[in-house]
mmCIF file of the C-alpha atoms, coordinates in Angstrom:
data_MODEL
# 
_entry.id   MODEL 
# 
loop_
_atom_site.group_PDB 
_atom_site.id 
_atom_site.type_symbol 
_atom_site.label_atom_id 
_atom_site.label_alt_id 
_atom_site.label_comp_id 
_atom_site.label_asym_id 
_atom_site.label_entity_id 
_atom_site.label_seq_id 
_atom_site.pdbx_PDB_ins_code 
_atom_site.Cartn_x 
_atom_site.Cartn_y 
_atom_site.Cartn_z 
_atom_site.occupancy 
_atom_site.B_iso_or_equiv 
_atom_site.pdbx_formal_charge 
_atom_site.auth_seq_id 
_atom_site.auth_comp_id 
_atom_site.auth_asym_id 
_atom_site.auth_atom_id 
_atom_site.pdbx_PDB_model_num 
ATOM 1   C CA . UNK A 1 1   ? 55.873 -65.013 34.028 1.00 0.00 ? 1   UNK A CA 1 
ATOM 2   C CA . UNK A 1 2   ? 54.959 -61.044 34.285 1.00 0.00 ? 2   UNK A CA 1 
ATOM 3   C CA . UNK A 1 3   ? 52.015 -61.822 31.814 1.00 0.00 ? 3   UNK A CA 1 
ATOM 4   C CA . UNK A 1 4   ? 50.653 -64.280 33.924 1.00 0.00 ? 4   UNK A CA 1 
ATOM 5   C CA . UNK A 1 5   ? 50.464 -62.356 36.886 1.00 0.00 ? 5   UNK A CA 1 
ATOM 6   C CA . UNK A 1 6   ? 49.190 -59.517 34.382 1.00 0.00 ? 6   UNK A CA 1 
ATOM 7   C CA . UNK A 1 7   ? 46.328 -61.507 33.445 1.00 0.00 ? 7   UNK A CA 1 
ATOM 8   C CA . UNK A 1 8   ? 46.175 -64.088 36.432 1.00 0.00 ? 8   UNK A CA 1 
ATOM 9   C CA . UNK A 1 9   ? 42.588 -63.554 38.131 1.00 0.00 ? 9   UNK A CA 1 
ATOM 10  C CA . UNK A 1 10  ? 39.630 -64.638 36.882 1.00 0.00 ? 10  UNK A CA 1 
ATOM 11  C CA . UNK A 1 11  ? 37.161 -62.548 34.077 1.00 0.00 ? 11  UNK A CA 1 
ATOM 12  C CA . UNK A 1 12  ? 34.518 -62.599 36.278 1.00 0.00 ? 12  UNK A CA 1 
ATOM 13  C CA . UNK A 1 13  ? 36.553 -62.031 39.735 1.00 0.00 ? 13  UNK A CA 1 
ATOM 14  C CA . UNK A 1 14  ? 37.682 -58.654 38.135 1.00 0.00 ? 14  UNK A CA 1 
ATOM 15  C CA . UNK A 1 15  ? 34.239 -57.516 37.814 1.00 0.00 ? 15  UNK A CA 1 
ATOM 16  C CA . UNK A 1 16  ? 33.878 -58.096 41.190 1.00 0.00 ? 16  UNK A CA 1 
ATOM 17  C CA . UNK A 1 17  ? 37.091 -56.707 42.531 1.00 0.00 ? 17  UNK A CA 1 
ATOM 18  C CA . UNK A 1 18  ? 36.064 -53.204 40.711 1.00 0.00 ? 18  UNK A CA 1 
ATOM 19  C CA . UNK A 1 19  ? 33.069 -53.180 42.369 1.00 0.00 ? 19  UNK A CA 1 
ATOM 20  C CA . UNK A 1 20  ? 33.816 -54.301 45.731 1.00 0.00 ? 20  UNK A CA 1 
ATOM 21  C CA . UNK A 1 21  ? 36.129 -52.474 48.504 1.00 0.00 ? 21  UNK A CA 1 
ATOM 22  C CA . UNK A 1 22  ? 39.720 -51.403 47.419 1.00 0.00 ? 22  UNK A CA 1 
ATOM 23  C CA . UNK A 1 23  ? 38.630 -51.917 43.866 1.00 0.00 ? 23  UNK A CA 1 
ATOM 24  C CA . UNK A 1 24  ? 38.602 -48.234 42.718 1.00 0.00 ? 24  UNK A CA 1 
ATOM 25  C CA . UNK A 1 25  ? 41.358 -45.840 43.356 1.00 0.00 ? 25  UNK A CA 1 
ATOM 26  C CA . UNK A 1 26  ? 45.268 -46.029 43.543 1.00 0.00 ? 26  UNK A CA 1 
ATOM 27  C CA . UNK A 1 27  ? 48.408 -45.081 42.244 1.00 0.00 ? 27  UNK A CA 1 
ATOM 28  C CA . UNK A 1 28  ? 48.667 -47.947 39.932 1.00 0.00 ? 28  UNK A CA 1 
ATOM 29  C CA . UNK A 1 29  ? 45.051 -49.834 39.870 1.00 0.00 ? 29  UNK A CA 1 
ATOM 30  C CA . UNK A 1 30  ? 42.460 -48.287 38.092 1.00 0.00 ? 30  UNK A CA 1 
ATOM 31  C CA . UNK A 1 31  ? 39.199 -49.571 36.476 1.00 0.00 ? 31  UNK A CA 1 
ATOM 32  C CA . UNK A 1 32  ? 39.743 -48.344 32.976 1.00 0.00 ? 32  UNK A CA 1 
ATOM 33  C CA . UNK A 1 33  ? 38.211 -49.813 29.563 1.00 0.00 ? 33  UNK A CA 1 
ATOM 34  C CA . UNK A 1 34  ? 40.600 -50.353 26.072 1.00 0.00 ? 34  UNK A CA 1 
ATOM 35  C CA . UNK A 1 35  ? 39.856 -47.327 25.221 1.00 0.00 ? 35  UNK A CA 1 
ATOM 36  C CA . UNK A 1 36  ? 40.959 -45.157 28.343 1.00 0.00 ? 36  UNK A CA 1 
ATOM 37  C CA . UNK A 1 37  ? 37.734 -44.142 29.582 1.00 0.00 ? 37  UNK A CA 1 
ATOM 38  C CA . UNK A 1 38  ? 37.794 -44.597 32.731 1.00 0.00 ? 38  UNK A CA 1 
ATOM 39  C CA . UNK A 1 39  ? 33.752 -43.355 33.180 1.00 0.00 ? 39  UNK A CA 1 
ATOM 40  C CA . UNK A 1 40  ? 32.601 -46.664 31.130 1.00 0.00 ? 40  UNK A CA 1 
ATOM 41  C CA . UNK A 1 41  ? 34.179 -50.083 32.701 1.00 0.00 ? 41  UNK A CA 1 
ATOM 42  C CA . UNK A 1 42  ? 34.337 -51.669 36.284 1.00 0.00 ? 42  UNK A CA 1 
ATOM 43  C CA . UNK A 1 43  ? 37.517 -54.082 35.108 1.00 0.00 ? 43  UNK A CA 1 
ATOM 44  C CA . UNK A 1 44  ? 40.418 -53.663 36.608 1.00 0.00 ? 44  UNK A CA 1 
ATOM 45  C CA . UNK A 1 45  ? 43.804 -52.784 34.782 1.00 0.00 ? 45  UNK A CA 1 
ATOM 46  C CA . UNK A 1 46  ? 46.674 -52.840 36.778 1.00 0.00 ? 46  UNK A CA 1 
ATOM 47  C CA . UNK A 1 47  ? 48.938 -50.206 34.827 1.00 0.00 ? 47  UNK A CA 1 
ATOM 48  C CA . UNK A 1 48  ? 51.583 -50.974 36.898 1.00 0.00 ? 48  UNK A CA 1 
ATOM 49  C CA . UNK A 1 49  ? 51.805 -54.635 35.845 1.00 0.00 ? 49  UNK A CA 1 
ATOM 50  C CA . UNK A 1 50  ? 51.227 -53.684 32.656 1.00 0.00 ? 50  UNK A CA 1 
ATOM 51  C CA . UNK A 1 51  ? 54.658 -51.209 32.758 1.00 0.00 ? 51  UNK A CA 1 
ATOM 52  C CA . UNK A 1 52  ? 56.442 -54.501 33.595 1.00 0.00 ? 52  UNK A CA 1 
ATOM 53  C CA . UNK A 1 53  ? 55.373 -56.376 30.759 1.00 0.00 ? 53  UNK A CA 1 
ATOM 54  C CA . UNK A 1 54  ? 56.011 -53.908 28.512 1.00 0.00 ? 54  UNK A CA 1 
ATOM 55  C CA . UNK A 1 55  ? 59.890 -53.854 29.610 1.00 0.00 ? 55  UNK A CA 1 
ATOM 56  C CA . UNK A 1 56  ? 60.185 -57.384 29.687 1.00 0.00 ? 56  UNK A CA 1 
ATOM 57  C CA . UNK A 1 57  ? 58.412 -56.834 25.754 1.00 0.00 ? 57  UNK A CA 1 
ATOM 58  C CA . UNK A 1 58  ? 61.223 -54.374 25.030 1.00 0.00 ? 58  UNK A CA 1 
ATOM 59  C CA . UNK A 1 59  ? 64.208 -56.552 26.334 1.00 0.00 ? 59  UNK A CA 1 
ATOM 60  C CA . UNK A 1 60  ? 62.766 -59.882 23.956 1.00 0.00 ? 60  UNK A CA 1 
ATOM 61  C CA . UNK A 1 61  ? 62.297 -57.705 20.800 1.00 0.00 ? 61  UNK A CA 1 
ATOM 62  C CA . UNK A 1 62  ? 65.885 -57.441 20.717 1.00 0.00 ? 62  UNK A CA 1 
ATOM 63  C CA . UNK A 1 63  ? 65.378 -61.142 19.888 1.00 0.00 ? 63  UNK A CA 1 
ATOM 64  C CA . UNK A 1 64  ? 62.321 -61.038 17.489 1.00 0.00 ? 64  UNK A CA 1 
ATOM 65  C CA . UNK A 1 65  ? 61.818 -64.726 17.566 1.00 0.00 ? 65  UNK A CA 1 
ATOM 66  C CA . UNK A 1 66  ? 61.829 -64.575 21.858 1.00 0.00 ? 66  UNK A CA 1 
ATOM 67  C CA . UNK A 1 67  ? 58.957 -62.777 21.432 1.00 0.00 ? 67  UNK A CA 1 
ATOM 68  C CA . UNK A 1 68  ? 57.024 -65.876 20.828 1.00 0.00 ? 68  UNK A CA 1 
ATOM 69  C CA . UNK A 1 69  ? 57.469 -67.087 24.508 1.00 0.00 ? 69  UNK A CA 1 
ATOM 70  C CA . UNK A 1 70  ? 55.484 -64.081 25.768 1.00 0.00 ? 70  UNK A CA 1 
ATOM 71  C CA . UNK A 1 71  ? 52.958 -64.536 22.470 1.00 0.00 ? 71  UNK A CA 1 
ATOM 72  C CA . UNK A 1 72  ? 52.415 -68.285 23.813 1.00 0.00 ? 72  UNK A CA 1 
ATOM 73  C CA . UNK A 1 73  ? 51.781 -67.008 27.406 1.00 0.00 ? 73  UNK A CA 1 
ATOM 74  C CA . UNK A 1 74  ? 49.569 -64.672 26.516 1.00 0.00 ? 74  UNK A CA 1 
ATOM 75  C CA . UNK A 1 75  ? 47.522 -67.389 24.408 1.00 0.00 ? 75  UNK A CA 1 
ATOM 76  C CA . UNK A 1 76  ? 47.163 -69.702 26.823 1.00 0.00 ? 76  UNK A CA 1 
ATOM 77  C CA . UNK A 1 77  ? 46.365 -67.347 29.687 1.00 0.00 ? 77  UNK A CA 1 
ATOM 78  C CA . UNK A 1 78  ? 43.282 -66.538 27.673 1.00 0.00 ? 78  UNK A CA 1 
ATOM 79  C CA . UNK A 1 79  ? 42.336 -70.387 26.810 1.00 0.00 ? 79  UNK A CA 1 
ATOM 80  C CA . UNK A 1 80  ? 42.754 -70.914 30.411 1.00 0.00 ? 80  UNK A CA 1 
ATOM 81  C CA . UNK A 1 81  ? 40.803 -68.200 31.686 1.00 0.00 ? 81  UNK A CA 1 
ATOM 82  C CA . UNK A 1 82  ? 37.910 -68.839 28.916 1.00 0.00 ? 82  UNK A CA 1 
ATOM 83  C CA . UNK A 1 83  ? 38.176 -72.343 29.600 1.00 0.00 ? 83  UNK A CA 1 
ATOM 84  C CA . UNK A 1 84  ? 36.907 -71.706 33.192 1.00 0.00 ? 84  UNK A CA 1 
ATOM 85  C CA . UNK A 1 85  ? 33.977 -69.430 32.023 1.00 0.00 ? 85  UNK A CA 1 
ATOM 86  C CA . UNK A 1 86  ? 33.276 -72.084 29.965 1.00 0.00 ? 86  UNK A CA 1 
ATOM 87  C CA . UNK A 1 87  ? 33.202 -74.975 32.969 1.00 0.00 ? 87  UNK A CA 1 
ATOM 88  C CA . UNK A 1 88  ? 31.207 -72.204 34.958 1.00 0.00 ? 88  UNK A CA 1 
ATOM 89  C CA . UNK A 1 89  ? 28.467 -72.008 32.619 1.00 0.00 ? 89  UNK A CA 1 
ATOM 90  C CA . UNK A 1 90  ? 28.332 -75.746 31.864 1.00 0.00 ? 90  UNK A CA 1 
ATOM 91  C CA . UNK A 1 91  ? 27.919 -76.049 35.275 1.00 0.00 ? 91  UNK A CA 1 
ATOM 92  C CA . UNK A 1 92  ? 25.000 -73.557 35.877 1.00 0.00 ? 92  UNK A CA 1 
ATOM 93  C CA . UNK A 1 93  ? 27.504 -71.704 38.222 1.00 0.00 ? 93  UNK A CA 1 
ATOM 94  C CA . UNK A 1 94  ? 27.191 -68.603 35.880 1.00 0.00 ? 94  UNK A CA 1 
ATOM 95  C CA . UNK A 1 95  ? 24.045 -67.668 33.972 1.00 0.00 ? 95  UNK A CA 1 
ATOM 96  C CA . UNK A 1 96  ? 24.200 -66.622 30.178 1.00 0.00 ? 96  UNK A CA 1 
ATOM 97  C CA . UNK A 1 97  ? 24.675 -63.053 30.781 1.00 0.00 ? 97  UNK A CA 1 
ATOM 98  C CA . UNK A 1 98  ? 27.156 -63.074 33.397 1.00 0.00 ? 98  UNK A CA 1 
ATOM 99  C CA . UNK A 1 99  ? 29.112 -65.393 31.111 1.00 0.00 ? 99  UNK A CA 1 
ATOM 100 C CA . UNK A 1 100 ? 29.421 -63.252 28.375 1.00 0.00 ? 100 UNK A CA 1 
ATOM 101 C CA . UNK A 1 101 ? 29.807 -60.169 30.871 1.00 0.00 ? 101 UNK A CA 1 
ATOM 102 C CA . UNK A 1 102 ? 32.829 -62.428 31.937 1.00 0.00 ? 102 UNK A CA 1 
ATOM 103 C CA . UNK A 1 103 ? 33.972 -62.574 28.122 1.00 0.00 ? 103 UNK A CA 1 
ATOM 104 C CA . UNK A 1 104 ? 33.821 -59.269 27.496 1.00 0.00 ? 104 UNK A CA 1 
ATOM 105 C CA . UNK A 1 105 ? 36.089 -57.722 30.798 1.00 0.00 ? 105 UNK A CA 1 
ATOM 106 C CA . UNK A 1 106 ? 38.611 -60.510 29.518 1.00 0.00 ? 106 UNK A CA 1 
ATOM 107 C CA . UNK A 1 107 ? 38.742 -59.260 26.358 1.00 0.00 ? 107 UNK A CA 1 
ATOM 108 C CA . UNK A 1 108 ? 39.363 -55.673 27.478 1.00 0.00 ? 108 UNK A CA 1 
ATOM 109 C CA . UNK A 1 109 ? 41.883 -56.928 29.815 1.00 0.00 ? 109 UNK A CA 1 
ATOM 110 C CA . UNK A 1 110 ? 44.032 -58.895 27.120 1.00 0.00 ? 110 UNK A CA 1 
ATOM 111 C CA . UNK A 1 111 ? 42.983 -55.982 25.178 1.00 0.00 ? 111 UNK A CA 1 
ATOM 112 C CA . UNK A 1 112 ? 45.224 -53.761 27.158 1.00 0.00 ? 112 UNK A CA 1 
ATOM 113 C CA . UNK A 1 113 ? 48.085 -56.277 27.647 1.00 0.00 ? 113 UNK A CA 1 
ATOM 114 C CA . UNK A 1 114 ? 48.299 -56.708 24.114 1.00 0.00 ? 114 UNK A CA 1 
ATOM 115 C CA . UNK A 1 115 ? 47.928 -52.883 23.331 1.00 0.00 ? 115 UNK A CA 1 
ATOM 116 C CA . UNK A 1 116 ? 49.942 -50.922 26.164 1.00 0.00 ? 116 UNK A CA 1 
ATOM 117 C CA . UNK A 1 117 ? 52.261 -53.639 26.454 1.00 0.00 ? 117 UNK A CA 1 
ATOM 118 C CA . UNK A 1 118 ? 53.270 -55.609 23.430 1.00 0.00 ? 118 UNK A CA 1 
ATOM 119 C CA . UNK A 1 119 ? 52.545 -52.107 21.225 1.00 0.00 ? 119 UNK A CA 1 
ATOM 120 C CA . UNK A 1 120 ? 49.543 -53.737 19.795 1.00 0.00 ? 120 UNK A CA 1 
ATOM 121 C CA . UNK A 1 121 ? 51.440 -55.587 17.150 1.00 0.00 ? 121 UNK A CA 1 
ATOM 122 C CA . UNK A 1 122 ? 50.058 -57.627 14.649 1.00 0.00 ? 122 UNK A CA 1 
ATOM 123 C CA . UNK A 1 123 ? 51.002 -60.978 15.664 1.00 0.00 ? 123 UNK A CA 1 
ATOM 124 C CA . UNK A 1 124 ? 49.482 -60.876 19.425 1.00 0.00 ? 124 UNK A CA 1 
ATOM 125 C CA . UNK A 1 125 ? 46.741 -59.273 17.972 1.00 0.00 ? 125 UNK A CA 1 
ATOM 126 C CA . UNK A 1 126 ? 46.213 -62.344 15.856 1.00 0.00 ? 126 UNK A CA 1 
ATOM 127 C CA . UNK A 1 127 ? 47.024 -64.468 18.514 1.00 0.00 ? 127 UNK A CA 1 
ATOM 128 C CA . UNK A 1 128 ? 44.948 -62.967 21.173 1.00 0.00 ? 128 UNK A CA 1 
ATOM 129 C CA . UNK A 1 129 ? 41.768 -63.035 18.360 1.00 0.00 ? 129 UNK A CA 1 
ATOM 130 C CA . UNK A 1 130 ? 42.871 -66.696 17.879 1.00 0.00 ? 130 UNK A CA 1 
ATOM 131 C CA . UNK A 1 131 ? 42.440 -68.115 21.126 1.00 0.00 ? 131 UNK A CA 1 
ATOM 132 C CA . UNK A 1 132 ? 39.210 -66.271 22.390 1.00 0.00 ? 132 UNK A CA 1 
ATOM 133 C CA . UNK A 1 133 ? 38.305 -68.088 18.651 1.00 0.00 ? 133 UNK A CA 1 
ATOM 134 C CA . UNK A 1 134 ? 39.600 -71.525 20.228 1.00 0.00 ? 134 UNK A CA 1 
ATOM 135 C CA . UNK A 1 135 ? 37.060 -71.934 23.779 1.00 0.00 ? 135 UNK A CA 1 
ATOM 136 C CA . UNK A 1 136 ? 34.245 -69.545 22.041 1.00 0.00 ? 136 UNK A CA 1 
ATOM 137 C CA . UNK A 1 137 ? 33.211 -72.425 19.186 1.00 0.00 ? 137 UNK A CA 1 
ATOM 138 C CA . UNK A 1 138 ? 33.848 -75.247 21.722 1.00 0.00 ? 138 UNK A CA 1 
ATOM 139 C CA . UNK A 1 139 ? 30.325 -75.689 20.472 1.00 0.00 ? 139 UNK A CA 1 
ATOM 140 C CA . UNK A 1 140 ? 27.224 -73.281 20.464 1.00 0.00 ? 140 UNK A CA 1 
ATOM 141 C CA . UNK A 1 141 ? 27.253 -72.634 24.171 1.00 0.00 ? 141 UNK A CA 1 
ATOM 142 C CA . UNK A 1 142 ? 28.417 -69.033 23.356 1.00 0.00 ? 142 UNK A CA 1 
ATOM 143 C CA . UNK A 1 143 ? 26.370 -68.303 20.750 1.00 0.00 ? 143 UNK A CA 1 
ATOM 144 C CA . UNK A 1 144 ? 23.341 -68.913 22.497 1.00 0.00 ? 144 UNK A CA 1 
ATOM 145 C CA . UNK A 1 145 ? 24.263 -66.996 25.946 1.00 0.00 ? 145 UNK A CA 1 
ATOM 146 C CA . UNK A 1 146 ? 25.425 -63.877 23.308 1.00 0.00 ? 146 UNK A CA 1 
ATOM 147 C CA . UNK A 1 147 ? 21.623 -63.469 22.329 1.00 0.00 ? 147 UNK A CA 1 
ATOM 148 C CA . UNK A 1 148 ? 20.342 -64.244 25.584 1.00 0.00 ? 148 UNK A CA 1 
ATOM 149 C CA . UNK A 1 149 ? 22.860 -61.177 26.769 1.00 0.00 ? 149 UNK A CA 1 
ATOM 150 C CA . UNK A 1 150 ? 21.817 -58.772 23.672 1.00 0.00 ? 150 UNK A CA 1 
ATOM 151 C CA . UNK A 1 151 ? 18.203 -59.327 24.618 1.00 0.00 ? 151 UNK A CA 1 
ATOM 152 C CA . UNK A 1 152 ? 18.618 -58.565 28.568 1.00 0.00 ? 152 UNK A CA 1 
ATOM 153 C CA . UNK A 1 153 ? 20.579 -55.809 26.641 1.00 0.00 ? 153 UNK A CA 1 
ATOM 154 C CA . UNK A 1 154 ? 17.400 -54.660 24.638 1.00 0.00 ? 154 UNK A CA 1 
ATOM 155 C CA . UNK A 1 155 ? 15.053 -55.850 27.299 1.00 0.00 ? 155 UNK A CA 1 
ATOM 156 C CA . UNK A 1 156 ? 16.184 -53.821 30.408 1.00 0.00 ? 156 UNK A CA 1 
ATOM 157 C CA . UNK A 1 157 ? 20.144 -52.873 29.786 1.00 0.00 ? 157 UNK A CA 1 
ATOM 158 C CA . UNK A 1 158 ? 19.802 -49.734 27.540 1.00 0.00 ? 158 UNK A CA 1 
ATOM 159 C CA . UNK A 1 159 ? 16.648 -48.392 28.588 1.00 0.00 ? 159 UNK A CA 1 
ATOM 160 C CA . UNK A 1 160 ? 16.706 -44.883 28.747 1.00 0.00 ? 160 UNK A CA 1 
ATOM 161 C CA . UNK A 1 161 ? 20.582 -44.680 27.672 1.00 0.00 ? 161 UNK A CA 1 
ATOM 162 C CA . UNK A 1 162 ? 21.719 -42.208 25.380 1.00 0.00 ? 162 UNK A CA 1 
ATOM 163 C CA . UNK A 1 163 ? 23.176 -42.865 21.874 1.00 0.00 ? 163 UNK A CA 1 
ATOM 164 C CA . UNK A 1 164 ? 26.530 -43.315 22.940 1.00 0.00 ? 164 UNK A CA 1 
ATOM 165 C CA . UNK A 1 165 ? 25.836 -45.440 25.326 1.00 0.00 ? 165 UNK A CA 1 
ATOM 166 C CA . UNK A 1 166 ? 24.081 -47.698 23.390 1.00 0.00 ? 166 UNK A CA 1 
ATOM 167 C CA . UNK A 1 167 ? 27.034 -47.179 19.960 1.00 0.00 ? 167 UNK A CA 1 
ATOM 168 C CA . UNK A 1 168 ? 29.158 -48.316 22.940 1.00 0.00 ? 168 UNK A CA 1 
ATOM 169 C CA . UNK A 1 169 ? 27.372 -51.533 24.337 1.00 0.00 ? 169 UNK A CA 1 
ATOM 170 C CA . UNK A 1 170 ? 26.381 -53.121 21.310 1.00 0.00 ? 170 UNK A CA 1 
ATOM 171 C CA . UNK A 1 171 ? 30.380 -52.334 19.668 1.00 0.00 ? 171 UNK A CA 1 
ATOM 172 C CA . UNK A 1 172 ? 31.497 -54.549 22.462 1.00 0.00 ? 172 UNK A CA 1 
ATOM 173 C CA . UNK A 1 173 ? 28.782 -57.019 21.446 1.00 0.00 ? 173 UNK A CA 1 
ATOM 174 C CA . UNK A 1 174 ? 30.119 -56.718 17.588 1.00 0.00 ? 174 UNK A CA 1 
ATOM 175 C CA . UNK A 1 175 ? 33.830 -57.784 19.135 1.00 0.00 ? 175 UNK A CA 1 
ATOM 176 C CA . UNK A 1 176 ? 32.611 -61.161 20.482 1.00 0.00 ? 176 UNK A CA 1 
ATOM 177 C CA . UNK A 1 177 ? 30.143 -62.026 18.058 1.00 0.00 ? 177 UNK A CA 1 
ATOM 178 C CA . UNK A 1 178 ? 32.996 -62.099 15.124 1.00 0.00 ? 178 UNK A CA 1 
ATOM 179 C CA . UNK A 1 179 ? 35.000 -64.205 17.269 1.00 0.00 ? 179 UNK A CA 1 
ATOM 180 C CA . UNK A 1 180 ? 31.663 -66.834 16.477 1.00 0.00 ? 180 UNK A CA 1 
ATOM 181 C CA . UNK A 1 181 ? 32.000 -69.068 13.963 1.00 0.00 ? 181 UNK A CA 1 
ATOM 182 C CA . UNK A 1 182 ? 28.212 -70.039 14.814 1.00 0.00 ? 182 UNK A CA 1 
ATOM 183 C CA . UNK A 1 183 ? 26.727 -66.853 13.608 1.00 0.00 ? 183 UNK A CA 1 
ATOM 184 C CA . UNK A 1 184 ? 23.740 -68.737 12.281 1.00 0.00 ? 184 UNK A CA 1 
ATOM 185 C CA . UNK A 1 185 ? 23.071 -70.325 15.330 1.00 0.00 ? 185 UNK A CA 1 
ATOM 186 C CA . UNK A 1 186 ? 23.671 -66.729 17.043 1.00 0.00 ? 186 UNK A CA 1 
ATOM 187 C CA . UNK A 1 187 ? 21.198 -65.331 13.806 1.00 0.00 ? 187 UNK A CA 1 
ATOM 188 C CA . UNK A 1 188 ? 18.539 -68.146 14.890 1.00 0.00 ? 188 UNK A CA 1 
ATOM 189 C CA . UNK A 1 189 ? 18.322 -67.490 18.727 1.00 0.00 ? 189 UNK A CA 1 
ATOM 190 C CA . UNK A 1 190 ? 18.424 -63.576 18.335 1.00 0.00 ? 190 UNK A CA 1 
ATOM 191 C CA . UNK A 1 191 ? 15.742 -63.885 15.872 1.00 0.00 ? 191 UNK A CA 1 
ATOM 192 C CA . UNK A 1 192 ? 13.829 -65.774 18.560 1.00 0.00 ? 192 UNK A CA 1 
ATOM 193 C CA . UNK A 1 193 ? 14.515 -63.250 21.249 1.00 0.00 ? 193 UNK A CA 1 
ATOM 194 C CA . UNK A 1 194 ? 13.599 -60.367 19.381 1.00 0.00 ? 194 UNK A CA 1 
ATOM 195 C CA . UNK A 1 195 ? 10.430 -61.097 17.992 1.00 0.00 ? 195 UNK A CA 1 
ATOM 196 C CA . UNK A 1 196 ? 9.030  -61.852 21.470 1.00 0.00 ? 196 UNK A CA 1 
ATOM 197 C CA . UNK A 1 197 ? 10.198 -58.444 22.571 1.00 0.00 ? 197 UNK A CA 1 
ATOM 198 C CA . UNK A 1 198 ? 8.471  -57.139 19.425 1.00 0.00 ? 198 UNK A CA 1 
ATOM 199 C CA . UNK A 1 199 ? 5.334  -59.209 20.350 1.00 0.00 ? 199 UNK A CA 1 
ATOM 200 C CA . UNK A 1 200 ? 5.662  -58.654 23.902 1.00 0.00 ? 200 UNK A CA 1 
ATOM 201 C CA . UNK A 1 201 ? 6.126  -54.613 23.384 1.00 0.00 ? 201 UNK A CA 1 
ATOM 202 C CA . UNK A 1 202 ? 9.131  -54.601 25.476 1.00 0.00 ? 202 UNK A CA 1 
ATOM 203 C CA . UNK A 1 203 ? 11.859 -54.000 23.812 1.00 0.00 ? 203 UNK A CA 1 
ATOM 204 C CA . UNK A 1 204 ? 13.843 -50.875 25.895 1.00 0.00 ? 204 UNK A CA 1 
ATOM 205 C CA . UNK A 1 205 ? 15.432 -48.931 23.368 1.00 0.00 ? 205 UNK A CA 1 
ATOM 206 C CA . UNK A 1 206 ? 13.960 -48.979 19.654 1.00 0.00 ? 206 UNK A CA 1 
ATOM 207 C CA . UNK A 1 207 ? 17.240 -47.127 18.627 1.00 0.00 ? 207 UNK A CA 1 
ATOM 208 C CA . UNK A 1 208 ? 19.068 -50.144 19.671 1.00 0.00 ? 208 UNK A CA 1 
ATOM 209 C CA . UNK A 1 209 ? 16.885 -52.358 17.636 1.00 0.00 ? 209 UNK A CA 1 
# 
């Protein structure tokens, strides 16, 4: 389907695509956050693709209940995608941060698909929130790499930002932690983590904190 060629390479890969040559500018590819600031994110939104799905969105409302065909795609595009993070980090392919780093540009890219294409409507939203939900509490895996990320974040990541910078990182932070449902276990490792950057005097940003 449109969606999965939408949504088809890898969390991580798009990173890396951004970043790496041909990644950047063109007519129809550009690395863009959900928000549409373009300054702030290397992952890669193909508007193009995204015109496409948003047609094909149009042409099944006229059918409200075909509409769950591209709701289903769109769901298990994400579990797949997750799923492989998931293996990745299991596997000590990926390390913590670059696991939730790989979270996070998949959630702006469904972001986008479900925003720009299927008009943000309630019921992908829920979906969309649903499955990140579904390979997230797999067990604590997640919540342990999100507070090894926030304190790399704390540690090194916002040093010397400015307020918005840091308003900005930690939001995006806020979006995966509610997906938890281990927010104790999150509470207990972050508690760890931060007071050894409080002991250790190296914390980057006492804003942050």
């Amino acid at each position: 389907s449109i969606l999965k060629v939408v949504a088809s390479s890898p969390a991580i890969g798009s990173v890396a695509a951004a970043s790496g040559p041909g990644g950047g500018v063109g007519s129809s590819r550009m690395m863009m956050p959900a928000g549409g600031d373009s300054s702030e994110s290397s992952v890669v939104i193909d508007h193009e693709r995204i015109k496409d799905l948003a047609s094909m969105y149009e042409l099944f409302s006229r059918v409200p209940s075909s509409v769950n065909h591209l709701r289903d795609a769109l769901s298990e595009r994400i579990k797949i995608d997750g799923r492989a993070l998931v293996k990745d980090q299991e596997n000590n392919v990926a390390p913590p941060a670059a696991f939730v780093k790989g979270i996070l540009a998949m959630r702006e890219r469904f972001h986008a698909v479900v925003t720009d294409a299927m008009k943000g409507e309630k019921k992908a939203q829920k979906r969309m929130k649903e499955s990140f939900e579904d390979f997230l509490n797999a067990d604590a895996r997640a919540a342990n790499c999100l507070a090894v990320y926030v304190d790399e974040l704390l540690r090194v990541g916002l040093r010397g930002a400015d307020e918005r910078k840091v308003s900005m990182e930690l939001d995006r932070v806020i979006v995966i932690f509610r997906y938890l449902s281990d927010k104790d276990v999150f509470e207990a490792y972050y508690k760890n983590h931060l007071a050894k950057r409080l002991l250790g005097n190296k914390s980057g940003s006492e804003e942050a904190e």
